[in-house]
Amino acid sequence: QVQLVESGGGLVQPGGSLRLSCAASGMIFSIYAMGWYRQAPGEQRELVAAITSGGSTNYADSVKGRFNLSRDKAKNTVYLQMNSLKPEDTDIYYCNARRAFEVDSWGQGTQVTVSS
């Protein structure tokens, strides 16, 4: 039932910025925890940033201070503002929705490439 659609990925130079969006539908948006994960080929999917239903945020150490996660409840959308991007940030980024006792929902992913 839950559907997540990511957008905003692309190619950016090191030090540049991108803003990812995740539009959610088929759910009561405000009661779900939302997050962004990233995964490179052959690597494990890792948490980038997450926000609980209560508004508490958590960031991976590697992105802390550079990335900002926000939630727009009126638009059923979460955003990941990515600043000071580094080549090691290159990955497919996936939106995640989570609620207790329910299987996680995932978007299809959006490619972020940081290269000069």
PDB file of C-alpha atoms in Angstrom:
ATOM      1  CA  GLN A   1       0.000   0.000   0.000  1.00  0.00           C
ATOM      2  CA  VAL A   2       2.812   2.406   0.852  1.00  0.00           C
ATOM      3  CA  GLN A   3       4.446   3.970  -2.188  1.00  0.00           C
ATOM      4  CA  LEU A   4       7.608   6.038  -2.113  1.00  0.00           C
ATOM      5  CA  VAL A   5       8.942   7.963  -5.089  1.00  0.00           C
ATOM      6  CA  GLU A   6      12.394   9.517  -4.938  1.00  0.00           C
ATOM      7  CA  SER A   7      13.638  12.339  -7.098  1.00  0.00           C
ATOM      8  CA  GLY A   8      16.392  14.920  -7.206  1.00  0.00           C
ATOM      9  CA  GLY A   9      19.428  12.796  -7.872  1.00  0.00           C
ATOM     10  CA  GLY A  10      21.975  13.638 -10.505  1.00  0.00           C
ATOM     11  CA  LEU A  11      25.565  14.526 -11.253  1.00  0.00           C
ATOM     12  CA  VAL A  12      27.264  17.172  -9.161  1.00  0.00           C
ATOM     13  CA  GLN A  13      30.833  18.341  -8.649  1.00  0.00           C
ATOM     14  CA  PRO A  14      32.625  17.808  -5.349  1.00  0.00           C
ATOM     15  CA  GLY A  15      31.602  20.501  -2.917  1.00  0.00           C
ATOM     16  CA  GLY A  16      28.261  20.966  -4.620  1.00  0.00           C
ATOM     17  CA  SER A  17      24.750  20.365  -3.360  1.00  0.00           C
ATOM     18  CA  LEU A  18      21.701  18.310  -4.212  1.00  0.00           C
ATOM     19  CA  ARG A  19      18.264  18.043  -2.682  1.00  0.00           C
ATOM     20  CA  LEU A  20      16.556  14.677  -2.734  1.00  0.00           C
ATOM     21  CA  SER A  21      12.810  14.354  -2.356  1.00  0.00           C
ATOM     22  CA  CYS A  22      10.698  11.389  -1.331  1.00  0.00           C
ATOM     23  CA  ALA A  23       6.979  11.654  -1.972  1.00  0.00           C
ATOM     24  CA  ALA A  24       4.898   9.216   0.055  1.00  0.00           C
ATOM     25  CA  SER A  25       1.394   7.934  -0.560  1.00  0.00           C
ATOM     26  CA  GLY A  26      -0.859   5.174   0.705  1.00  0.00           C
ATOM     27  CA  MET A  27      -0.027   5.827   4.330  1.00  0.00           C
ATOM     28  CA  ILE A  28      -0.712   8.119   7.232  1.00  0.00           C
ATOM     29  CA  PHE A  29       2.514   9.976   6.710  1.00  0.00           C
ATOM     30  CA  SER A  30       2.914  11.507  10.138  1.00  0.00           C
ATOM     31  CA  ILE A  31       2.960   8.216  12.061  1.00  0.00           C
ATOM     32  CA  TYR A  32       5.826   6.652  10.096  1.00  0.00           C
ATOM     33  CA  ALA A  33       9.507   7.021  10.649  1.00  0.00           C
ATOM     34  CA  MET A  34      11.185   8.092   7.413  1.00  0.00           C
ATOM     35  CA  GLY A  35      14.741   7.642   6.329  1.00  0.00           C
ATOM     36  CA  TRP A  36      17.287   7.761   3.573  1.00  0.00           C
ATOM     37  CA  TYR A  37      19.689   4.922   2.887  1.00  0.00           C
ATOM     38  CA  ARG A  38      22.372   4.539   0.267  1.00  0.00           C
ATOM     39  CA  GLN A  39      23.932   1.571  -1.431  1.00  0.00           C
ATOM     40  CA  ALA A  40      26.800   1.186  -3.863  1.00  0.00           C
ATOM     41  CA  PRO A  41      27.250  -1.906  -6.028  1.00  0.00           C
ATOM     42  CA  GLY A  42      28.578  -4.789  -3.958  1.00  0.00           C
ATOM     43  CA  GLU A  43      28.100  -2.912  -0.705  1.00  0.00           C
ATOM     44  CA  GLN A  44      25.564  -3.091   2.093  1.00  0.00           C
ATOM     45  CA  ARG A  45      22.761  -0.613   2.264  1.00  0.00           C
ATOM     46  CA  GLU A  46      23.518   1.886   5.001  1.00  0.00           C
ATOM     47  CA  LEU A  47      21.537   4.486   6.874  1.00  0.00           C
ATOM     48  CA  VAL A  48      22.213   8.067   5.869  1.00  0.00           C
ATOM     49  CA  ALA A  49      19.586   9.930   7.852  1.00  0.00           C
ATOM     50  CA  ALA A  50      16.275   9.200   9.529  1.00  0.00           C
ATOM     51  CA  ILE A  51      13.477  11.024  11.277  1.00  0.00           C
ATOM     52  CA  THR A  52      11.034   9.474  13.710  1.00  0.00           C
ATOM     53  CA  SER A  53       7.320  10.089  13.819  1.00  0.00           C
ATOM     54  CA  GLY A  54       8.040  12.409  16.721  1.00  0.00           C
ATOM     55  CA  GLY A  55      10.527  14.481  14.756  1.00  0.00           C
ATOM     56  CA  SER A  56      13.791  13.200  16.205  1.00  0.00           C
ATOM     57  CA  THR A  57      16.572  12.967  13.610  1.00  0.00           C
ATOM     58  CA  ASN A  58      19.593  10.726  13.303  1.00  0.00           C
ATOM     59  CA  TYR A  59      22.505  11.030  10.874  1.00  0.00           C
ATOM     60  CA  ALA A  60      25.373   8.822   9.902  1.00  0.00           C
ATOM     61  CA  ASP A  61      28.661  10.184  11.189  1.00  0.00           C
ATOM     62  CA  SER A  62      29.954  10.492   7.640  1.00  0.00           C
ATOM     63  CA  VAL A  63      27.241  12.984   6.681  1.00  0.00           C
ATOM     64  CA  LYS A  64      26.656  14.780   9.961  1.00  0.00           C
ATOM     65  CA  GLY A  65      26.956  18.509   9.480  1.00  0.00           C
ATOM     66  CA  ARG A  66      26.653  18.229   5.700  1.00  0.00           C
ATOM     67  CA  PHE A  67      23.235  16.659   5.176  1.00  0.00           C
ATOM     68  CA  ASN A  68      19.919  17.844   6.546  1.00  0.00           C
ATOM     69  CA  LEU A  69      16.729  15.795   6.704  1.00  0.00           C
ATOM     70  CA  SER A  70      13.342  17.469   6.883  1.00  0.00           C
ATOM     71  CA  ARG A  71       9.705  16.456   6.671  1.00  0.00           C
ATOM     72  CA  ASP A  72       6.875  18.398   5.065  1.00  0.00           C
ATOM     73  CA  LYS A  73       3.718  16.845   6.448  1.00  0.00           C
ATOM     74  CA  ALA A  74       1.447  18.983   4.285  1.00  0.00           C
ATOM     75  CA  LYS A  75       3.057  17.542   1.145  1.00  0.00           C
ATOM     76  CA  ASN A  76       3.689  14.018   2.479  1.00  0.00           C
ATOM     77  CA  THR A  77       7.303  14.487   1.483  1.00  0.00           C
ATOM     78  CA  VAL A  78      10.698  14.147   3.114  1.00  0.00           C
ATOM     79  CA  TYR A  79      13.780  15.921   1.842  1.00  0.00           C
ATOM     80  CA  LEU A  80      17.465  15.272   2.121  1.00  0.00           C
ATOM     81  CA  GLN A  81      19.505  18.403   1.563  1.00  0.00           C
ATOM     82  CA  MET A  82      23.036  17.320   0.719  1.00  0.00           C
ATOM     83  CA  ASN A  83      25.785  19.919   0.912  1.00  0.00           C
ATOM     84  CA  SER A  84      29.555  19.769   0.560  1.00  0.00           C
ATOM     85  CA  LEU A  85      29.223  16.589  -1.427  1.00  0.00           C
ATOM     86  CA  LYS A  86      32.183  14.262  -1.734  1.00  0.00           C
ATOM     87  CA  PRO A  87      32.979  11.570  -4.305  1.00  0.00           C
ATOM     88  CA  GLU A  88      32.411   8.948  -1.613  1.00  0.00           C
ATOM     89  CA  ASP A  89      28.795  10.106  -1.399  1.00  0.00           C
ATOM     90  CA  THR A  90      28.240   8.558  -4.825  1.00  0.00           C
ATOM     91  CA  ASP A  91      25.547   5.911  -4.400  1.00  0.00           C
ATOM     92  CA  ILE A  92      21.971   5.051  -5.133  1.00  0.00           C
ATOM     93  CA  TYR A  93      19.864   6.682  -2.450  1.00  0.00           C
ATOM     94  CA  TYR A  94      16.698   4.971  -1.253  1.00  0.00           C
ATOM     95  CA  CYS A  95      13.779   6.370   0.688  1.00  0.00           C
ATOM     96  CA  ASN A  96      12.451   4.246   3.539  1.00  0.00           C
ATOM     97  CA  ALA A  97       9.235   4.269   5.544  1.00  0.00           C
ATOM     98  CA  ARG A  98       8.959   2.306   8.755  1.00  0.00           C
ATOM     99  CA  ARG A  99       6.338   1.609  11.382  1.00  0.00           C
ATOM    100  CA  ALA A 100       6.332  -0.884  14.226  1.00  0.00           C
ATOM    101  CA  PHE A 101       5.075  -4.358  13.305  1.00  0.00           C
ATOM    102  CA  GLU A 102       5.032  -3.568   9.587  1.00  0.00           C
ATOM    103  CA  VAL A 103       7.500  -4.524   6.904  1.00  0.00           C
ATOM    104  CA  ASP A 104       9.644  -1.640   5.679  1.00  0.00           C
ATOM    105  CA  SER A 105       8.673   0.161   2.502  1.00  0.00           C
ATOM    106  CA  TRP A 106      11.289   1.284  -0.006  1.00  0.00           C
ATOM    107  CA  GLY A 107      11.425   3.553  -2.987  1.00  0.00           C
ATOM    108  CA  GLN A 108      13.083   2.589  -6.243  1.00  0.00           C
ATOM    109  CA  GLY A 109      16.137   4.737  -5.609  1.00  0.00           C
ATOM    110  CA  THR A 110      17.726   7.779  -7.175  1.00  0.00           C
ATOM    111  CA  GLN A 111      21.318   7.958  -8.376  1.00  0.00           C
ATOM    112  CA  VAL A 112      23.691  10.501  -6.880  1.00  0.00           C
ATOM    113  CA  THR A 113      27.054  10.886  -8.571  1.00  0.00           C
ATOM    114  CA  VAL A 114      29.702  13.241  -7.222  1.00  0.00           C
ATOM    115  CA  SER A 115      32.532  13.685  -9.676  1.00  0.00           C
ATOM    116  CA  SER A 116      34.642  16.367 -11.276  1.00  0.00           C
TER     117      SER A 116
END
